[in-house]
Amino acid sequence: MNFVWENIVISIIIIAIIVVAVWGIIRSIVKSLRK
């Protein structure tokens, strides 16, 4: 169980980092389009 939980936590962290990165890219694109 412990190993499975560690994998789940690592997956959540990786997904969170990807979401933040994509959100930042989308925001920068929107800012450049609004100029």
Tab-separated table of C-alpha atoms in Angstrom:
chain	number	residue	atom	x	y	z
A	1	MET	CA	0.000	0.000	0.000
A	2	ASN	CA	2.783	2.436	0.917
A	3	PHE	CA	4.474	2.055	-2.492
A	4	VAL	CA	1.151	2.641	-4.285
A	5	TRP	CA	0.463	5.777	-2.221
A	6	GLU	CA	3.929	7.146	-3.029
A	7	ASN	CA	3.271	6.627	-6.757
A	8	ILE	CA	-0.110	8.403	-6.459
A	9	VAL	CA	1.470	11.372	-4.641
A	10	ILE	CA	4.277	11.617	-7.229
A	11	SER	CA	1.716	11.461	-10.071
A	12	ILE	CA	-0.386	14.233	-8.463
A	13	ILE	CA	2.719	16.439	-8.041
A	14	ILE	CA	3.772	15.882	-11.682
A	15	ILE	CA	0.232	16.645	-12.933
A	16	ALA	CA	0.114	19.793	-10.764
A	17	ILE	CA	3.452	21.015	-12.192
A	18	ILE	CA	2.250	20.359	-15.770
A	19	VAL	CA	-1.052	22.181	-15.119
A	20	VAL	CA	0.785	25.207	-13.660
A	21	ALA	CA	3.207	25.256	-16.614
A	22	VAL	CA	0.377	25.021	-19.179
A	23	TRP	CA	-1.607	27.712	-17.306
A	24	GLY	CA	1.426	30.035	-17.415
A	25	ILE	CA	1.904	29.429	-21.154
A	26	ILE	CA	-1.807	30.080	-21.852
A	27	ARG	CA	-1.709	33.309	-19.795
A	28	SER	CA	1.378	34.558	-21.673
A	29	ILE	CA	-0.287	33.755	-25.028
A	30	VAL	CA	-3.463	35.601	-23.980
A	31	LYS	CA	-1.401	38.617	-22.855
A	32	SER	CA	0.489	38.722	-26.176
A	33	LEU	CA	-2.788	38.419	-28.126
A	34	ARG	CA	-4.408	41.269	-26.143
A	35	LYS	CA	-1.514	43.608	-27.013
